[in-house]
mmCIF file of C-alpha atoms in Angstrom:
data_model
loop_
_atom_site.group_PDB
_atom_site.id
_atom_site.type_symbol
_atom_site.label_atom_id
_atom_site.label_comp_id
_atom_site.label_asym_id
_atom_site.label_seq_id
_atom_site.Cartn_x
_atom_site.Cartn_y
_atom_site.Cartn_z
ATOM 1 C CA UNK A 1 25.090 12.889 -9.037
ATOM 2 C CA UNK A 2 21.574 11.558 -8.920
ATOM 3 C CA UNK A 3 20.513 9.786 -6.139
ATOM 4 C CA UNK A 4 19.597 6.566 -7.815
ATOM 5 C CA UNK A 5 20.763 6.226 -11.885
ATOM 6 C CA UNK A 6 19.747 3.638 -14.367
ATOM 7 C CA UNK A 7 20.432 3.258 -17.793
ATOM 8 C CA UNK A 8 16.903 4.655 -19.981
ATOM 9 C CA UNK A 9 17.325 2.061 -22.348
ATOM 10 C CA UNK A 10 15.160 0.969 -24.426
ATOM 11 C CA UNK A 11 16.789 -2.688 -24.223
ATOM 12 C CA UNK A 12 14.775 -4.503 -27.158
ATOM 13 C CA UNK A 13 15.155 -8.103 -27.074
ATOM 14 C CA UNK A 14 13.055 -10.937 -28.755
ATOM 15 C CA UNK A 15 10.878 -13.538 -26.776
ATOM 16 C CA UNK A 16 12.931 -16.042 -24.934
ATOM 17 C CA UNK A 17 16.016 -13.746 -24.199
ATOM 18 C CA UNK A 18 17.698 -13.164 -20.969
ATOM 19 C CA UNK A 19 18.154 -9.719 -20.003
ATOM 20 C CA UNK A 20 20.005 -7.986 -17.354
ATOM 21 C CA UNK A 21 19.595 -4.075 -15.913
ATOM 22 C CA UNK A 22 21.687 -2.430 -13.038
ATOM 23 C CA UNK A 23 21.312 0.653 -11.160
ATOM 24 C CA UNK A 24 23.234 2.734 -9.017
ATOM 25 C CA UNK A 25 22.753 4.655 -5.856
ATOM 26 C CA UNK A 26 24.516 7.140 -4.119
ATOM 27 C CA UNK A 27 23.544 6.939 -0.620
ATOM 28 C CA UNK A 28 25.414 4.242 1.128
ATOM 29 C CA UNK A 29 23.232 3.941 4.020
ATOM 30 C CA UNK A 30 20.323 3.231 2.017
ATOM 31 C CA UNK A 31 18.332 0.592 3.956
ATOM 32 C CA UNK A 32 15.795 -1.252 1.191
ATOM 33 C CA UNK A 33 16.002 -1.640 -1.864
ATOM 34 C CA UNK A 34 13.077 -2.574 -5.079
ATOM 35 C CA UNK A 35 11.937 -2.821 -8.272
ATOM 36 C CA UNK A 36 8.971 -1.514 -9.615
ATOM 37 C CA UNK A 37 7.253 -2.117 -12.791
ATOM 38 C CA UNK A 38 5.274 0.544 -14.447
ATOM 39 C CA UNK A 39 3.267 -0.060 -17.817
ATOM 40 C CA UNK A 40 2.466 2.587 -19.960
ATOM 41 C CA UNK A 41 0.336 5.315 -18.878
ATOM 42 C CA UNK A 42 0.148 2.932 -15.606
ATOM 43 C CA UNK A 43 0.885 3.326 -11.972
ATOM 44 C CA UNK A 44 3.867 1.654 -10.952
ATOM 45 C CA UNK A 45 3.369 -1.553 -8.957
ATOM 46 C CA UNK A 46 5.831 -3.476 -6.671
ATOM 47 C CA UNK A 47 7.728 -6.262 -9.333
ATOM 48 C CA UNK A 48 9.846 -7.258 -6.039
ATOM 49 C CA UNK A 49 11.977 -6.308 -2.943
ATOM 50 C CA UNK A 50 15.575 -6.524 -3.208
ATOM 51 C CA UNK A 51 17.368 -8.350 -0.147
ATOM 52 C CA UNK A 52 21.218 -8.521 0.793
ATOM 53 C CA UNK A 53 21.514 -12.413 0.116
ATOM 54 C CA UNK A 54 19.602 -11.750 -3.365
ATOM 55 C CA UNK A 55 15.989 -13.400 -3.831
ATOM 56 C CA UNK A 56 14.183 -14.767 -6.551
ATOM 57 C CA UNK A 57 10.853 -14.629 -7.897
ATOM 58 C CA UNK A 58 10.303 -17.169 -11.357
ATOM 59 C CA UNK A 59 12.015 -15.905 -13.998
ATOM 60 C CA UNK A 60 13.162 -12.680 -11.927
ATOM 61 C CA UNK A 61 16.365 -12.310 -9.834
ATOM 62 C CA UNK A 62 17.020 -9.081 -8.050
ATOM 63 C CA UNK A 63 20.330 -8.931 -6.366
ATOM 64 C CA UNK A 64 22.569 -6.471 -3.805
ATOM 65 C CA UNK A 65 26.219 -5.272 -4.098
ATOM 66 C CA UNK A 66 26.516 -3.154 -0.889
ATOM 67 C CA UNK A 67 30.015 -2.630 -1.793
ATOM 68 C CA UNK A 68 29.657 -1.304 -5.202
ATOM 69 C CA UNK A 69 26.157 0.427 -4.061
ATOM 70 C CA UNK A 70 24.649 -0.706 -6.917
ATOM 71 C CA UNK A 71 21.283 -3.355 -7.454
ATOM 72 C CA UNK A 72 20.337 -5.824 -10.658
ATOM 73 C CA UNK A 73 17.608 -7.617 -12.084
ATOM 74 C CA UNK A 74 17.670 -10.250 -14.149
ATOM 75 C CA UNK A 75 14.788 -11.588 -16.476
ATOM 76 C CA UNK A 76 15.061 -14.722 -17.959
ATOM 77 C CA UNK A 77 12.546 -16.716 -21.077
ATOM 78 C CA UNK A 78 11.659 -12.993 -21.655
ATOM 79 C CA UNK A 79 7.890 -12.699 -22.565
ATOM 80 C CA UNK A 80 6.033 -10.191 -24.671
ATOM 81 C CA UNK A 81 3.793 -9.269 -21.348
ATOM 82 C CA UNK A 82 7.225 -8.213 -20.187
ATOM 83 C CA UNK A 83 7.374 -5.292 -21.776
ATOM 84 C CA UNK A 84 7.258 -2.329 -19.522
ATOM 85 C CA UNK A 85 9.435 0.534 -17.807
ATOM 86 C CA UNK A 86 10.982 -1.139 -15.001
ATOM 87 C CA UNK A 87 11.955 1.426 -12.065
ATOM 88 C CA UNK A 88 14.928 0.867 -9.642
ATOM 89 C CA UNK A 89 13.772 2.583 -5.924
ATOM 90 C CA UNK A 90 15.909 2.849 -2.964
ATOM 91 C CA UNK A 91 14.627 4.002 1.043
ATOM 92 C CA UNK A 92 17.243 5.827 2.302
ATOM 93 C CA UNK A 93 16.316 5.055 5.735
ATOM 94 C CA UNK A 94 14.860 2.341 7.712
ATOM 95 C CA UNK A 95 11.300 2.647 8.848
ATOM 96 C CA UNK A 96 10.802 5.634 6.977
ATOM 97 C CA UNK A 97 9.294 4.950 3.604
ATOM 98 C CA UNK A 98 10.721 8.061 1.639
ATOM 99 C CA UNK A 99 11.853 6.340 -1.609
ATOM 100 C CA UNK A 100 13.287 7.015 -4.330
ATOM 101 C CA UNK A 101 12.940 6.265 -7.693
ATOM 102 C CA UNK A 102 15.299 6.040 -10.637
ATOM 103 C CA UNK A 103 13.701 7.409 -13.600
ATOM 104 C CA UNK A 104 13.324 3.842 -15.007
ATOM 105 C CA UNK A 105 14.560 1.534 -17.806
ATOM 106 C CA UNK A 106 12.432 0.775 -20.548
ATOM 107 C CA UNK A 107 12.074 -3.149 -21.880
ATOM 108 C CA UNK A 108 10.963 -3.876 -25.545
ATOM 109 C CA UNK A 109 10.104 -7.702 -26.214
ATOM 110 C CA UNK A 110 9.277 -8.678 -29.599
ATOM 111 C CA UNK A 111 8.230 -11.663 -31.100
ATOM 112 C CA UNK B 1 -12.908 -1.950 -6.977
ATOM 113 C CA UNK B 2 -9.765 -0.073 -6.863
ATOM 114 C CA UNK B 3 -8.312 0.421 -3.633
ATOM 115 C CA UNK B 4 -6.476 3.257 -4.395
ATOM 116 C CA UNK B 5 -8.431 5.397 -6.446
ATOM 117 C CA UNK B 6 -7.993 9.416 -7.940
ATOM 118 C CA UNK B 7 -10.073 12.157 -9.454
ATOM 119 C CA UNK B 8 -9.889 13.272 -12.097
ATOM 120 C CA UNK B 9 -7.944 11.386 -14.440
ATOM 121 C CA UNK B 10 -7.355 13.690 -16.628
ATOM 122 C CA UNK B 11 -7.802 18.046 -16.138
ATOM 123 C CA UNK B 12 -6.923 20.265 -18.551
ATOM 124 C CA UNK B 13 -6.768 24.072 -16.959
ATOM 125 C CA UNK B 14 -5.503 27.445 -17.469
ATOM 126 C CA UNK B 15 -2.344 29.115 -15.703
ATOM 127 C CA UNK B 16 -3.682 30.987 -12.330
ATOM 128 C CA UNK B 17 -6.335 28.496 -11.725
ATOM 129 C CA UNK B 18 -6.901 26.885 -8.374
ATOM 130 C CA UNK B 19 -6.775 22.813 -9.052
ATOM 131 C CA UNK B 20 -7.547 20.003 -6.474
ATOM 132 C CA UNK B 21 -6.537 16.557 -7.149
ATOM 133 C CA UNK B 22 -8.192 13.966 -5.087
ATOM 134 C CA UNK B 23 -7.099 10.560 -3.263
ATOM 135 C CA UNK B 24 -8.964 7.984 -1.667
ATOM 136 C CA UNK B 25 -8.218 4.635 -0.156
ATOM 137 C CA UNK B 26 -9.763 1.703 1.202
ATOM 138 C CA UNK B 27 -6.872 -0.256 2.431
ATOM 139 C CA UNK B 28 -6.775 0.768 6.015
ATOM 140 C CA UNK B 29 -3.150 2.243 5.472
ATOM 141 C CA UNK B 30 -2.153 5.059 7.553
ATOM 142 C CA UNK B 31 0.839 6.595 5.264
ATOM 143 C CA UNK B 32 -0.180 8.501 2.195
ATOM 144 C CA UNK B 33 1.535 10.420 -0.832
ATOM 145 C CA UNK B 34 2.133 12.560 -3.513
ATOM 146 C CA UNK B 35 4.490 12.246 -6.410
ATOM 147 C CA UNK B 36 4.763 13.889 -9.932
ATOM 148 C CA UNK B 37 6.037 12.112 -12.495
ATOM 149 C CA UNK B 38 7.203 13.672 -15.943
ATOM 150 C CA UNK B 39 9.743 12.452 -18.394
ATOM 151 C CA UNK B 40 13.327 11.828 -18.011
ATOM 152 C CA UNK B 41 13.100 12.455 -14.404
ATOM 153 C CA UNK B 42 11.673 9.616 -12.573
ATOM 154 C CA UNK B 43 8.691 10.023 -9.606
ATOM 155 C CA UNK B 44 9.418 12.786 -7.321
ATOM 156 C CA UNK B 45 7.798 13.353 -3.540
ATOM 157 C CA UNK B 46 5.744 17.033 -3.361
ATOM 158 C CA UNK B 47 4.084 15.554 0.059
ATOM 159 C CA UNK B 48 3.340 12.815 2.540
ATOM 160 C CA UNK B 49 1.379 12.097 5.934
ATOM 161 C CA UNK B 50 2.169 9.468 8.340
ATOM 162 C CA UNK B 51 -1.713 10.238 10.163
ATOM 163 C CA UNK B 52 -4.586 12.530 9.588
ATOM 164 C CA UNK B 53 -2.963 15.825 10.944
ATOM 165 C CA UNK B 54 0.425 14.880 9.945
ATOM 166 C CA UNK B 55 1.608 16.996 6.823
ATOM 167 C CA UNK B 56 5.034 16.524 5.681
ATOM 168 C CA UNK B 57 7.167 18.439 2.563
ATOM 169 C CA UNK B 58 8.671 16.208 0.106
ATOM 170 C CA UNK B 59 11.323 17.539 -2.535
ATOM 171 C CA UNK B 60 9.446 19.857 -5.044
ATOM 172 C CA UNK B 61 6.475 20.888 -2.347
ATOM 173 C CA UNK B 62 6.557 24.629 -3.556
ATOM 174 C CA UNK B 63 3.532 25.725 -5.320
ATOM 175 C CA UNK B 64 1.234 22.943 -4.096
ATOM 176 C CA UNK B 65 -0.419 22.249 -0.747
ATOM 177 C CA UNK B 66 -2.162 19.212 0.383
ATOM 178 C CA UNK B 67 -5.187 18.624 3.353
ATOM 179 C CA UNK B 68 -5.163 14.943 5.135
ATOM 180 C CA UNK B 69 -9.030 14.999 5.493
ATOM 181 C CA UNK B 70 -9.395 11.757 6.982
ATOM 182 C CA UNK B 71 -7.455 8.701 6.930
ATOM 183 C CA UNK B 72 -8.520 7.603 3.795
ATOM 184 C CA UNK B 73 -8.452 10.962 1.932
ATOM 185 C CA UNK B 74 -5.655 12.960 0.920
ATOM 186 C CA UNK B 75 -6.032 15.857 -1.518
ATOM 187 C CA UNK B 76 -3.326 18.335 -3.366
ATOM 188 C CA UNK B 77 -4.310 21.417 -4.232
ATOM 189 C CA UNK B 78 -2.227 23.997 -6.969
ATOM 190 C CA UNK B 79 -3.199 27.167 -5.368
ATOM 191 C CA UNK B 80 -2.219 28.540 -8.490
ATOM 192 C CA UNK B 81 -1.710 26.699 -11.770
ATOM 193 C CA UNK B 82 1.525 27.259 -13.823
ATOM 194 C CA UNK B 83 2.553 25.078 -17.003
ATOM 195 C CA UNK B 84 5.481 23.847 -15.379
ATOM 196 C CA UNK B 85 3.480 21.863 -13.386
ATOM 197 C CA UNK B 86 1.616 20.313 -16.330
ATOM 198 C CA UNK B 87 2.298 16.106 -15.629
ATOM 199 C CA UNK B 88 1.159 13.220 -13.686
ATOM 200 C CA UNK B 89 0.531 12.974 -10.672
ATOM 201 C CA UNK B 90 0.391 10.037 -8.274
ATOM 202 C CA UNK B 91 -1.247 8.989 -5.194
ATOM 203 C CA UNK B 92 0.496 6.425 -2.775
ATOM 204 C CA UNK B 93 -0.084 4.355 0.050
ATOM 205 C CA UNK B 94 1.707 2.383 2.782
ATOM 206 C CA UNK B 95 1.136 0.993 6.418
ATOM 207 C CA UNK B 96 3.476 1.441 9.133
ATOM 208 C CA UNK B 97 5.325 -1.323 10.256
ATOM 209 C CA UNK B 98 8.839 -1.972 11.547
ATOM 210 C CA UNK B 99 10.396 -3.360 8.448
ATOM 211 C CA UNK B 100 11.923 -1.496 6.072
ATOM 212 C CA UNK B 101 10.533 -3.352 2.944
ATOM 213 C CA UNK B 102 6.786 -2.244 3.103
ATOM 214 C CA UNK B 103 5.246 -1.967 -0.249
ATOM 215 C CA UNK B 104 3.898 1.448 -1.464
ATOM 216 C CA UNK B 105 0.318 1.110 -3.262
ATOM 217 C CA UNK B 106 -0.231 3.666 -6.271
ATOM 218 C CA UNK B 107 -3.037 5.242 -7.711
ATOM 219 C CA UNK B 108 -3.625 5.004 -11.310
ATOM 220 C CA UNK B 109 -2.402 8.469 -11.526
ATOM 221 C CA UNK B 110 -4.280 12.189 -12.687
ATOM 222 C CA UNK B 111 -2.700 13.744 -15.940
ATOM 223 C CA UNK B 112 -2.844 17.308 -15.782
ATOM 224 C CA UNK B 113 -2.187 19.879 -18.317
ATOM 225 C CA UNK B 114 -1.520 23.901 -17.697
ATOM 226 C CA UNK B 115 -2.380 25.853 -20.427
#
């Protein structure tokens, strides 16, 4: 079993949608959790940590279930701009900084 | 100016040769990185430092070596090139603090193809 699993996709969905990915990880000591977003061709870059008591950022809500070991995101008003691979990552242990990262799921917005 | 930055971009070479990928930063961050990235399988760790002189193996770490020159320098080398090897590759960054949730800065990444 892979350490941290998400669905590929591609989920294609039209401007305005709401849109919902999960991932799951294996390690239940895992510490932090995030998502990443990487454009094509791009370097990933840090779309937002993911905190026990679930957080919100705009139109993005990331959220924990410890028990279940797995993490969500949630987009709302999709927008074109949106469109991207967006990569679950878990640090297995505190203070150390050794993620990992799911091989991503892949968001299509059309107009 | 980027402040995580990677040369070359882009390298085509042919198996057996010696490659070096570069990294530099200007963020002041202490922690440093490398990752491959090819399809279907996600980023994966080849090396990291915590400090100049501080060389750690990450998960695939066979066939490459790395050199922390300075702080703000971290290079991989492919002693020698096989086509298996043949994606791209990403520098990182990160300072060390005591929380758990610190943010790890990427290069824009160096595409290599073995021949």
């Amino acid at each position: 079993r892979k350490e941290v699993e998400q669905d590929p996709g591609p989920f294609n969905v039209p401007e305005g949608a709401t849109v919902a990915f999960n991932c799951t990880y294996s390690n239940s000591a895992s510490q932090s959790f995030f998502w990443y977003r990487q454009d094509c061709r791009k370097e990933p870059k840090l779309l937002m940590s993911v905190y026990s008591s679930g957080n919100e950022d705009g139109r993005f809500t990331a959220q924990l279930n410890r028990a279940s070991q797995y993490i969500s995101l949630l987009i709302r008003d999709s927008k074109l701009s949106d469109s991207a691979t967006y990569l679950c990552v878990v640090n297995p242990r505190a203070g150390f900084q050794k993620l990992v990262f799911g091989t991503g799921t892949r968001l299509l917005v059309s107009p | 100016d980027a402040d995580v930055t990677q040369t070359p971009r882009n390298r085509i070479t042919k198996t057996g040769k010696r490659i070096m990928l570069e990294c530099s930063q200007t963020k002041g961050h202490d922690r440093m990185y490398w990752y491959r990235q090819d399809p279907g399988l996600g980023l994966r760790l080849i090396y990291y430092s915590f400090d100049v002189k501080d060389i750690n193996k990450g998960e695939i770490s066979d066939g490459y070596s790395v050199s922390r020159q300075a702080q703000a320098k971290f290079s991989l080398s492919l002693e020698s090139a096989i086509p298996n090897q043949t994606a791209l590759y990403f520098c990182a960054t990160s300072v060390t603090t005591g929380g758990a949730h610190n943010e790890q800065f990427f290069g824009p990444g160096t595409r290599l193809t073995v021949l």
